[in-house]
Coordinates of C-alpha atoms in Angstrom, one line a residue:
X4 CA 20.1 -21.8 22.5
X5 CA 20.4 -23.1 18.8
X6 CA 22.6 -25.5 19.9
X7 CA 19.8 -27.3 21.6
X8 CA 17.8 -28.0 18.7
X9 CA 19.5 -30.4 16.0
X10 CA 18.6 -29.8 12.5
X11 CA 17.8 -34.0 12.5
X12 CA 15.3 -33.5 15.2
X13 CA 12.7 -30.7 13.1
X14 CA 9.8 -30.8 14.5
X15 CA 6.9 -28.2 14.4
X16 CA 6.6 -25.6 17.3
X17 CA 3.4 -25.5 18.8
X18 CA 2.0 -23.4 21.6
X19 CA 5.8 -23.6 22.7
X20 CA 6.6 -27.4 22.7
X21 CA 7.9 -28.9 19.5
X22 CA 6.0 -31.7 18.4
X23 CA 6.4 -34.2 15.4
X24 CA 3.4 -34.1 12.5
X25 CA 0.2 -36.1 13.7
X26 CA 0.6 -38.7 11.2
X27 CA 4.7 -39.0 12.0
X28 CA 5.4 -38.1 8.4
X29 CA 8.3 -36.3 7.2
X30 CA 9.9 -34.5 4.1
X31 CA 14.0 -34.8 3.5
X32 CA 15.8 -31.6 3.0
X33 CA 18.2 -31.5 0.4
X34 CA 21.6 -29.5 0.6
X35 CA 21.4 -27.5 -3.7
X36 CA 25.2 -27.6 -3.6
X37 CA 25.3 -31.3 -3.6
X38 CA 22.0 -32.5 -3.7
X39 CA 21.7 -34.3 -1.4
X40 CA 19.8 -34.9 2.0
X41 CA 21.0 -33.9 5.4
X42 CA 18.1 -33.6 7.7
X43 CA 14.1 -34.2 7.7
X44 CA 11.7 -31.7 8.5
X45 CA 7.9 -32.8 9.4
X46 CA 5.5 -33.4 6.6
X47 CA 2.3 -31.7 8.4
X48 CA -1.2 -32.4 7.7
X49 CA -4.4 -30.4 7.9
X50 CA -4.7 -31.4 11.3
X51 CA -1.7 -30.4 13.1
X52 CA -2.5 -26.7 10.8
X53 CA -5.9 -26.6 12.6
X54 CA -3.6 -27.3 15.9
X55 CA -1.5 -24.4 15.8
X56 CA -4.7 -21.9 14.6
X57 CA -6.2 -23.3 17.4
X58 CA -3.4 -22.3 20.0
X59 CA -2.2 -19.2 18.4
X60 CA -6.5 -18.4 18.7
X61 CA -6.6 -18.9 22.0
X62 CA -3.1 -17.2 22.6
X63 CA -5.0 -14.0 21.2
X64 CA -7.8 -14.7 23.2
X65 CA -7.3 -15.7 26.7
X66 CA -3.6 -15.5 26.8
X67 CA -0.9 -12.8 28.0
X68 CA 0.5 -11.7 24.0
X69 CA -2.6 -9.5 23.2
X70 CA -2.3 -7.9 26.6
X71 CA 1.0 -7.0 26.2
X72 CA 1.5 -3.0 25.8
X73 CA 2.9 -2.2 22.7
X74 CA 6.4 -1.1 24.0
X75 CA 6.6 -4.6 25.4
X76 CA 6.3 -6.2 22.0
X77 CA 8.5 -4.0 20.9
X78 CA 11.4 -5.1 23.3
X79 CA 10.9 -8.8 23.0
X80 CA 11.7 -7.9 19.7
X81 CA 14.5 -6.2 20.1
X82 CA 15.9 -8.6 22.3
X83 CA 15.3 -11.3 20.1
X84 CA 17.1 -9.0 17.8
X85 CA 20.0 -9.2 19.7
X86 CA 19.9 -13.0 20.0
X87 CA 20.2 -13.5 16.6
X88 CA 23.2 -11.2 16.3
X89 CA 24.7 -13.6 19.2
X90 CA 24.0 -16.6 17.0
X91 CA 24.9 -14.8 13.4
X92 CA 27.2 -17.1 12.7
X93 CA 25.2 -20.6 13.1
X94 CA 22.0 -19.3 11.1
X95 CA 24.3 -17.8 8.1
X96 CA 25.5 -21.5 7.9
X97 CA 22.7 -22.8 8.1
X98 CA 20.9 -20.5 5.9
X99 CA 23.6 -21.1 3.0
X100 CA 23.5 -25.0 3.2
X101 CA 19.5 -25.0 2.6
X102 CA 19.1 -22.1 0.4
X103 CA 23.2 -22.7 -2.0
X104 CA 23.4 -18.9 -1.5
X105 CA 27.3 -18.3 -0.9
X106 CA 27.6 -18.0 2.4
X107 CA 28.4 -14.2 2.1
X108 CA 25.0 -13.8 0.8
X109 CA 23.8 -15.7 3.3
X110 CA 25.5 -14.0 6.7
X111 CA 23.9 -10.9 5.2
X112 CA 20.2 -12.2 5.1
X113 CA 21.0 -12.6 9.4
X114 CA 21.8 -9.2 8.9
X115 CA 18.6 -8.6 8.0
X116 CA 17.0 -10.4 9.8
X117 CA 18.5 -9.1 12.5
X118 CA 17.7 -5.7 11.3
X119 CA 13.7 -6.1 10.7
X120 CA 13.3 -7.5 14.4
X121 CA 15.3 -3.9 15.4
X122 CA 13.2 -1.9 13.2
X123 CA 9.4 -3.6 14.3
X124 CA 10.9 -3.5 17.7
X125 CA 11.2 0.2 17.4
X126 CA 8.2 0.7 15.8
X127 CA 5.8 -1.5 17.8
X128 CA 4.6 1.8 19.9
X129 CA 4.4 4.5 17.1
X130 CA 1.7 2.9 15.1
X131 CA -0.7 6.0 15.8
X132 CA -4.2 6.8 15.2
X133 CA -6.3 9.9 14.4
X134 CA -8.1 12.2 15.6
X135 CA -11.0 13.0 12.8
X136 CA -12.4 16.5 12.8
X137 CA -16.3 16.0 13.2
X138 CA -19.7 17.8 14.4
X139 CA -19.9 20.0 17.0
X140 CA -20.3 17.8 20.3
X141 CA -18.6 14.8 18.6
X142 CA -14.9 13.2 18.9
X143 CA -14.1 10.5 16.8
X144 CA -10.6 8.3 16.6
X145 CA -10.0 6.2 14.3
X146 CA -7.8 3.3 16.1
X147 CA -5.3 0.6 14.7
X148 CA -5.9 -3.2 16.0
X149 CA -4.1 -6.3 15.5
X150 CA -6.3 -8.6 13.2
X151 CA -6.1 -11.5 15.7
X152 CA -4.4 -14.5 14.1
X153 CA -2.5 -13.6 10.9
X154 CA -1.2 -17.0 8.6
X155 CA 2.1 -16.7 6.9
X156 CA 3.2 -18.9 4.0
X157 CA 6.7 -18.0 2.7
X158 CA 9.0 -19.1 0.3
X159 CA 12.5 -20.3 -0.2
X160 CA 14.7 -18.0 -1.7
X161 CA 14.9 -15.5 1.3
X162 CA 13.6 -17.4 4.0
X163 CA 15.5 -15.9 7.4
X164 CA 14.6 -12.5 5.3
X165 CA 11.2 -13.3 5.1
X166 CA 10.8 -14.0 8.8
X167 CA 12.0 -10.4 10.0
X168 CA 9.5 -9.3 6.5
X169 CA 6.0 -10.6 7.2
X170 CA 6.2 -12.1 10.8
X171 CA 7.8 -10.0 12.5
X172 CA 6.2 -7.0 11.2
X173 CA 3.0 -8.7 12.4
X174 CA 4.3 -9.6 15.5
X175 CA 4.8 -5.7 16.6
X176 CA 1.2 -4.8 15.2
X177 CA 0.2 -7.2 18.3
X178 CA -1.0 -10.4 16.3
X179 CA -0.3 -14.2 17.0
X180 CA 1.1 -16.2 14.3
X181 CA 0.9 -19.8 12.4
X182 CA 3.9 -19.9 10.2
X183 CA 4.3 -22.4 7.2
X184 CA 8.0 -22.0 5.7
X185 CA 8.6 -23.7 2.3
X186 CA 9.5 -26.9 2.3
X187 CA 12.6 -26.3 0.4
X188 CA 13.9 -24.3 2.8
X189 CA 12.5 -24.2 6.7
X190 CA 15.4 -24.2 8.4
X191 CA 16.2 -20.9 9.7
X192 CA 13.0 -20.1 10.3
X193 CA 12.2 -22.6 12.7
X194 CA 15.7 -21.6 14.5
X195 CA 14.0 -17.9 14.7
X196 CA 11.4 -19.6 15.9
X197 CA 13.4 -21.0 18.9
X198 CA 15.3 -18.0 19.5
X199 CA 11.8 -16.2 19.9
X200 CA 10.9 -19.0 22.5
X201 CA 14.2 -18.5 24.2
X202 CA 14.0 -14.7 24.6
X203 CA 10.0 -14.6 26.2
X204 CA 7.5 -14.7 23.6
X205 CA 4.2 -16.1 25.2
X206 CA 3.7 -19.8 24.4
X207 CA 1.2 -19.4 21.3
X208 CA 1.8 -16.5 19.7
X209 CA 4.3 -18.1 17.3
X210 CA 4.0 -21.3 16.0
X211 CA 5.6 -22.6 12.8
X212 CA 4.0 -25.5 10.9
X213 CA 6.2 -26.9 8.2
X214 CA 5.0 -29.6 5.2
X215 CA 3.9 -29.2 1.2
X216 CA 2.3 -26.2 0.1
X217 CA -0.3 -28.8 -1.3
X218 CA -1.4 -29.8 1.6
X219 CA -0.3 -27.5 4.6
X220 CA 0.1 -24.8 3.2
X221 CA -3.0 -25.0 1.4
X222 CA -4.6 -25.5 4.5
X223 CA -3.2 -22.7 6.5
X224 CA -4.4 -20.5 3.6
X225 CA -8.4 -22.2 3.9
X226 CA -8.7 -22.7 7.8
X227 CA -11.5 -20.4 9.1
X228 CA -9.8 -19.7 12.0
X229 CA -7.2 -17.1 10.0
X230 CA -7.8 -13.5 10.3
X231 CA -5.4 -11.9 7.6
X232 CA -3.0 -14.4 5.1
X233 CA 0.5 -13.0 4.0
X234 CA 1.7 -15.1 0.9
X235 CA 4.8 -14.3 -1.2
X236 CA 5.3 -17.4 -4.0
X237 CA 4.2 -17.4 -7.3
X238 CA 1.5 -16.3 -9.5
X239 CA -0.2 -19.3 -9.8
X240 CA -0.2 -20.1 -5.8
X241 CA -1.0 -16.3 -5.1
X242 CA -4.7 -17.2 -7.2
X243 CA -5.1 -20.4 -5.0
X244 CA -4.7 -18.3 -1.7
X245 CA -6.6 -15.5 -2.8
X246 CA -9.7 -17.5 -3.5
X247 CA -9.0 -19.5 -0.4
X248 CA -9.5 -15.9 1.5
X249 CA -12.0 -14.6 0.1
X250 CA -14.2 -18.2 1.1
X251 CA -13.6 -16.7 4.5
X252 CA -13.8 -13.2 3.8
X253 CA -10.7 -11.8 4.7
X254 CA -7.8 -10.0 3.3
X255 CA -4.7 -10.9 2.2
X256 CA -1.2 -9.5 0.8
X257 CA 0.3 -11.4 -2.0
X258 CA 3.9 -10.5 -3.5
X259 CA 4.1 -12.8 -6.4
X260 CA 7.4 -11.8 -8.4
X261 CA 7.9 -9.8 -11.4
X262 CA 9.7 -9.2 -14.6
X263 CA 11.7 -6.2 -13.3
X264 CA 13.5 -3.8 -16.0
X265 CA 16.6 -1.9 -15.9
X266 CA 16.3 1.0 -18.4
X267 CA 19.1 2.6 -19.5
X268 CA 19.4 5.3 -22.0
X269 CA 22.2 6.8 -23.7
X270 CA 22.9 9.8 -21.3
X271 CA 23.3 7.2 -18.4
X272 CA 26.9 6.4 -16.6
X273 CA 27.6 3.2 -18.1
X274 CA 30.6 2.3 -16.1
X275 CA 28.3 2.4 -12.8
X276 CA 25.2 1.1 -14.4
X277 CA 26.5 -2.4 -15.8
X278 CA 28.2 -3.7 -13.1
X279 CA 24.6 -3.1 -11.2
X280 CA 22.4 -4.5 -13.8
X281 CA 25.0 -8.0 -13.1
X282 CA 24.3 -8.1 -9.3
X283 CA 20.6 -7.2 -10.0
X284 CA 20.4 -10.7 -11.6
X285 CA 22.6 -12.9 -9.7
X286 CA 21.8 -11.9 -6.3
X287 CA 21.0 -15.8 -4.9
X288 CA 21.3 -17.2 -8.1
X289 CA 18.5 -14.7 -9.8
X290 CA 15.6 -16.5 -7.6
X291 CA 14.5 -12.9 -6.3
X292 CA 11.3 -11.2 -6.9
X293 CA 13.0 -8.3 -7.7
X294 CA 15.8 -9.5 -10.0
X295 CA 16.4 -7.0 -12.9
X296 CA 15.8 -9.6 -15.5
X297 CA 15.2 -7.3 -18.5
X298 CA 17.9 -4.8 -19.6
X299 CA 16.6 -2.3 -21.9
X300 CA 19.1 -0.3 -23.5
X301 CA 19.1 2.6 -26.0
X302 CA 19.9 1.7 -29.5
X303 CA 22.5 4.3 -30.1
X304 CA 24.8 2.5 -26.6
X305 CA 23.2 -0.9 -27.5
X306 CA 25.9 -2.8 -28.9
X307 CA 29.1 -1.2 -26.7
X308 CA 26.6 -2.2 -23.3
X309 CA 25.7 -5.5 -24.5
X310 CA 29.6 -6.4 -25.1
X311 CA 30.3 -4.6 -21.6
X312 CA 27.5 -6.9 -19.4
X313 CA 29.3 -9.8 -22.2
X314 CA 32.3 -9.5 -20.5
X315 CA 31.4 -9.3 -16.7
X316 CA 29.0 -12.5 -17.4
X317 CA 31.4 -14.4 -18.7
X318 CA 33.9 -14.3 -15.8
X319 CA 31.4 -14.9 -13.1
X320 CA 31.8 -18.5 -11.7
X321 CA 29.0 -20.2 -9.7
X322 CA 29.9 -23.3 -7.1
X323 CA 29.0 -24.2 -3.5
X324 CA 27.6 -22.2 -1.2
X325 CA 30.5 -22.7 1.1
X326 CA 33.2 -21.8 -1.3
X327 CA 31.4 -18.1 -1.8
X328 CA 31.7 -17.3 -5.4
X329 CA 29.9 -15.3 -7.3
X330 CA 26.4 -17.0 -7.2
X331 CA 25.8 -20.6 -5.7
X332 CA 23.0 -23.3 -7.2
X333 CA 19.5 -23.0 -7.5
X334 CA 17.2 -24.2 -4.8
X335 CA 16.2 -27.6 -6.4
X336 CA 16.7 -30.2 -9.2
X337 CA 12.8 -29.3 -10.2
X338 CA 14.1 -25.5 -10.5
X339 CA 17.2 -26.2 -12.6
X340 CA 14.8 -27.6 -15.4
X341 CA 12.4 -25.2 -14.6
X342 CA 15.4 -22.5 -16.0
X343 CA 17.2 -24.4 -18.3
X344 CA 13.7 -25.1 -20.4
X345 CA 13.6 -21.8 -20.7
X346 CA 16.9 -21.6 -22.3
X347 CA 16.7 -24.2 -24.0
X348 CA 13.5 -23.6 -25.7
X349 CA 14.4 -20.3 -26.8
X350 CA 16.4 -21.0 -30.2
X351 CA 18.1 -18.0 -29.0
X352 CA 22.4 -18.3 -29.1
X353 CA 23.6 -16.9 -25.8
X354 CA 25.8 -14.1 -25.9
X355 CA 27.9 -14.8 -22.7
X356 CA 28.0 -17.7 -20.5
X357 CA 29.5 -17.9 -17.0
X358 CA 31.2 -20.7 -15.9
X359 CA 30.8 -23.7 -13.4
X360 CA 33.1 -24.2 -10.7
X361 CA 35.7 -27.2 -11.2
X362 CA 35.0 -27.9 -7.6
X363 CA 30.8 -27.8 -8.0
X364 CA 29.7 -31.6 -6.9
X365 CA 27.8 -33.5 -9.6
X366 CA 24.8 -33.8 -8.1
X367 CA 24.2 -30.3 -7.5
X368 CA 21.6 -27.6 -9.0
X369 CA 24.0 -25.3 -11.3
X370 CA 23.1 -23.2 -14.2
X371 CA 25.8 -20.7 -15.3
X372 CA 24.9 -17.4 -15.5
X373 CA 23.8 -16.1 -19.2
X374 CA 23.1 -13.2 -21.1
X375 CA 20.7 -13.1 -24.3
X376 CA 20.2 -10.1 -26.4
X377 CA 19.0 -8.7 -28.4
X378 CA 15.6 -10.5 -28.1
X379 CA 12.6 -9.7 -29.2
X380 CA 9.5 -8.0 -26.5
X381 CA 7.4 -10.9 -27.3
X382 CA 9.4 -13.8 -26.3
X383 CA 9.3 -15.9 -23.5
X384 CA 12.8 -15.1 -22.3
X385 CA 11.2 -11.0 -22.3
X386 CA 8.2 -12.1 -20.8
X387 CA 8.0 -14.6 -17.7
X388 CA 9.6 -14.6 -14.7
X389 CA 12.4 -17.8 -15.2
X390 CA 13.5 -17.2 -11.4
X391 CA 17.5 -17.9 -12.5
X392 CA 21.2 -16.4 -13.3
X393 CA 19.5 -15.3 -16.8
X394 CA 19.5 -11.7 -18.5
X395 CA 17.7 -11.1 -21.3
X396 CA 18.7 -7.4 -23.7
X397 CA 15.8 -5.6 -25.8
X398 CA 17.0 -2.4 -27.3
X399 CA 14.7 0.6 -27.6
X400 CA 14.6 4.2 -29.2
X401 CA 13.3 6.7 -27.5
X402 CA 11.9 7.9 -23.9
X403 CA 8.1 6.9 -25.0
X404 CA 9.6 3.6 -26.6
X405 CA 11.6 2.4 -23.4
X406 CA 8.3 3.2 -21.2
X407 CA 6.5 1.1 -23.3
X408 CA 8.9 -2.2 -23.2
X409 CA 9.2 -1.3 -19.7
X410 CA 5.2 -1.7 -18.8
X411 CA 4.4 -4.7 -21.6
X412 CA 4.5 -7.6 -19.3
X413 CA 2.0 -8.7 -16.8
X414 CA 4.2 -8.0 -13.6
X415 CA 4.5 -4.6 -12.0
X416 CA 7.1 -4.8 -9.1
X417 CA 10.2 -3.2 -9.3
X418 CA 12.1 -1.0 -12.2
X419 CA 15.7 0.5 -12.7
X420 CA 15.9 3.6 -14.6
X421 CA 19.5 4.8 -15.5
X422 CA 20.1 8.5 -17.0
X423 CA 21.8 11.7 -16.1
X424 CA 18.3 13.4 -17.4
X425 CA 16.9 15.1 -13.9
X426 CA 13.2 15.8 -16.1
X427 CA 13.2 12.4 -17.9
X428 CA 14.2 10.5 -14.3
X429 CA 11.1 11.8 -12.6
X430 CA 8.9 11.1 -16.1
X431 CA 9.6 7.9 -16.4
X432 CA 9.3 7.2 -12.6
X433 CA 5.5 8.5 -13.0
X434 CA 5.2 6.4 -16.0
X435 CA 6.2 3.4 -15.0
X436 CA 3.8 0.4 -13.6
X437 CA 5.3 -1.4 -10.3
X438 CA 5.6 -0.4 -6.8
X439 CA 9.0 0.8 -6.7
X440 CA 11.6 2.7 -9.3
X441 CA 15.6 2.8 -8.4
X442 CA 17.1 5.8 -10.1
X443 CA 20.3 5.5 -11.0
X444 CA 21.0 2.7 -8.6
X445 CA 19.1 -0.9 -8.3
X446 CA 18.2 -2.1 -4.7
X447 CA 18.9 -0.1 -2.1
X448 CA 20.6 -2.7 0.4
X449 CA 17.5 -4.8 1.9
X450 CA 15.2 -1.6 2.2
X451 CA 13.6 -2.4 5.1
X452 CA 12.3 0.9 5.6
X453 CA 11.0 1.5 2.0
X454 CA 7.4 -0.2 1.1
X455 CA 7.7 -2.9 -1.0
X456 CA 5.0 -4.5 -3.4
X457 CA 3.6 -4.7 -7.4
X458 CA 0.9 -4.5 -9.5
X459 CA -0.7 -6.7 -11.8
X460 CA 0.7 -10.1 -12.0
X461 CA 2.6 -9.3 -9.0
X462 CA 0.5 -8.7 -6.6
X463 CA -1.2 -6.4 -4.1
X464 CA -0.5 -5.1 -0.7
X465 CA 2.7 -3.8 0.8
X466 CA 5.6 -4.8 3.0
X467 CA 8.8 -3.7 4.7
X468 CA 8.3 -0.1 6.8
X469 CA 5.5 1.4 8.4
X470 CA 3.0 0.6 5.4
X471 CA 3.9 -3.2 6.6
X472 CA 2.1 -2.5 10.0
X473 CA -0.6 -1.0 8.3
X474 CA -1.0 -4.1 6.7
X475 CA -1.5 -6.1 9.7
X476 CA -3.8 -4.5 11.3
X477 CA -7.4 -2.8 11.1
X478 CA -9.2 0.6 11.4
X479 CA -12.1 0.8 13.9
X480 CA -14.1 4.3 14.5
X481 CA -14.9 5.5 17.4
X482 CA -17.5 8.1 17.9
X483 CA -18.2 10.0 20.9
X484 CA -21.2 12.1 21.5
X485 CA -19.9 14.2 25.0
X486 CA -22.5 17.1 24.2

């Protein structure tokens, strides 16, 4: 049970057995609402990467997870399903100490959790094939297999989330695992980890590895032995790990963030659209992917929407993430900077500020929610993912006008489109560049079921639903001559 495994104790899981890094190095893990440290995690080298390949290899190989039917997977899934719902309570805390989120955020994020190993576990055993019409005397299938050893880096916004995402998916398409969390924030997974180990899985086909992207994770993402890499992180990372693949020749799924806008035209409900263009950027502190960070609004309902979102930003207050406010701090000192340059350098007066908590420790990673607008397309604020509680306003004219704000950044992962228009909903659906379009509505809960991924600067590949186990896995042909 979790309450086995102290958070002071991290160590790396291993063919089963937890084992400290090789070289007996180890990285502190600070708490964002106060900054400071409460437990170290191990700082892993190259070698103890090659380790875990090496296991999870021979797992695939020789050992009892690849000969599992899929309806077995699929029920040591579920069941490990229901052992998180029996330790909800002890991963939500968790969870919201190393992420900030409030800790209502964070109990949700078990939910889902919870929810992706009931969905997989369900789904392990309907991942079909075909049967492909052919010549006379022929059959031909084309079959579904499990890559062999699939290597995971995730980051640290979502990170119980991204378990259920991107390993457990690939866990029911009948792959072995090696896992590096970020180092900001390994906690939880490491607990799923143990939970896994508690309800069955075979020794080997999950191990977690945690350390520095620079170093472990950069190794996870070059080690030969990898059959398929799943890397959600930034832009810049996603081009390391993509080249790193391609040495080796395989494939890879990157979900690398995005510059998301809400579009809202005249026509639209107002009174249901603002208060979802708020929670679309201050869900965890606006470090999601998908955070509506651009509203564009019609000129002709500019001003009275701009002094609408005005007066919801201004009363939202962000603290610790045990006192459950509105939004908690950001993940690190290095990522408060990272958002307040941006502010900073803009020479852009904010519109509306939220407020800090009286309570908020010194030492922790705040930044108040704000809202900017109207900005120009070109500006930085318009045009890079800042990864924080900030929302920038561009007004635009017309349908042809909001479709071209809408598709002039790099990114291409999730839009908002808000209008009472039934023709102009489905128009600028079509029209616009990223992998998914809300209409009327922004996020629909976590979406497990509904592919997930971007274009461009944000990526390629998809997650969540069945398009997820599609991912992990490959087509072979079989062809039959019976006469």
């Amino acid at each position: 049970m979790i309450a086995d495994l102290h958070i002071s104790d991290q160590q790396n899981l291993i063919g089963g057995n937890w084992k400290p890094a090789r070289d007996g190095h180890t990285i502190p893990v600070f708490c964002p609402s106060d900054g400071k440290p409460f437990c170290l995690l191990a700082a892993s080298s190259a070698a103890d990467i090659d380790a875990a390949v090496t296991t999870a290899r021979l797992e695939f190989a020789e050992g009892s997870w690849s000969k599992l039917t899929a309806t077995a997977r699929g029920r040591l899934l579920t069941n490990l399903a229901n052992e998180i719902s029996r330790n909800h309570d002890r991963l939500a805390e968790i969870e919201a100490k190393d992420t900030g989120k409030p800790i209502s955020q964070a109990h949700a994020d078990i939910d889902a959790a919870t929810r992706y190993c009931e969905f997989y576990g369900g789904a392990a055993d309907k991942l079909h094939g075909e049967v492909i019409p052919y010549l006379d005397g022929y059959q031909v299938q084309a079959i579904r297999e499990p890559f062999g050893v699939t290597g995971h880096i995730i980051p640290w916004n979502y990170p119980a989330q991204m378990f259920g995402r991107s390993v457990v998916a690939s866990l029911a398409a009948g792959n072995c695992i090696v896992l590096k969390p970020a180092e900001d924030a390994s906690l939880t997974p490491l607990l799923l980890a143990q939970l896994a180990m508690d309800v069955g899985f075979p020794d080997g086909a999950l191990n977690v590895v945690t350390g520095t992207g620079e170093t472990a994770g950069a190794a996870l993402a070059a080690h030969p032995g990898i059959d398929f890499i799943s890397f959600t992180g930034s832009p810049e990372t996603g081009v390391h790990v993509q080249a790193a693949a391609a040495q080796n020749h395989i494939g890879c799924t990157l979900e690398l963030g995005g510059k998301s806008p809400q579009i809202l035209f005249e026509d639209a409900d107002i009174e249901a659209a603002v208060p979802a263009i708020i929670r679309g950027i201050i869900q965890n502190g606006g470090q999601t992917c998908s955070a509506g960070s651009r509203a564009l609004i019609q000129t002709s309902v500019f001003d009275t929407v701009l002094e609408k979102l005005a007066a919801q930003i201004a009363c939202l207050t962000v603290g610790p993430h045990h006192e459950d406010l509105d939004l908690g701090p950001l993940i690190s000192q290095r990522q408060k900077r990272r958002v307040e340059t941006y502010m900073t350098q803009s020479g852009i007066t904010p519109v509306a500020i939220g407020c800090i908590s009286e309570t908020a420790p010194a030492g922790g990673h705040y930044v108040a929610p704000t809202l900017y607008g109207p900005i120009e397309p070109d500006l930085p604020l318009a045009q890079e993912e800042i990864f924080g509680p900030v929302l920038s306003c561009l007004r635009f004219t017309d349908e042809e006008d909001a479709i071209r704000l809408a598709n002039a950044t790099n990114y291409g992962l999730v839009a908002g489109v808000w209008t009472a228009d039934g023709g102009r909903q489905m128009r600028m659906a079509k029209s616009l560049r990223c992998g998914q379009v809300f209409i009327n509505c922004f996020g629909a809960g976590v979406g497990i079921e509904l592919p997930f991924g971007g274009r461009g600067k944000s990526g390629h590949g998809r997650e969540k639903g069945f398009e997820s186990l599609r991912e992990f896995t490959q087509l072979k042909t079989i062809v039959q001559h019976h006469g």
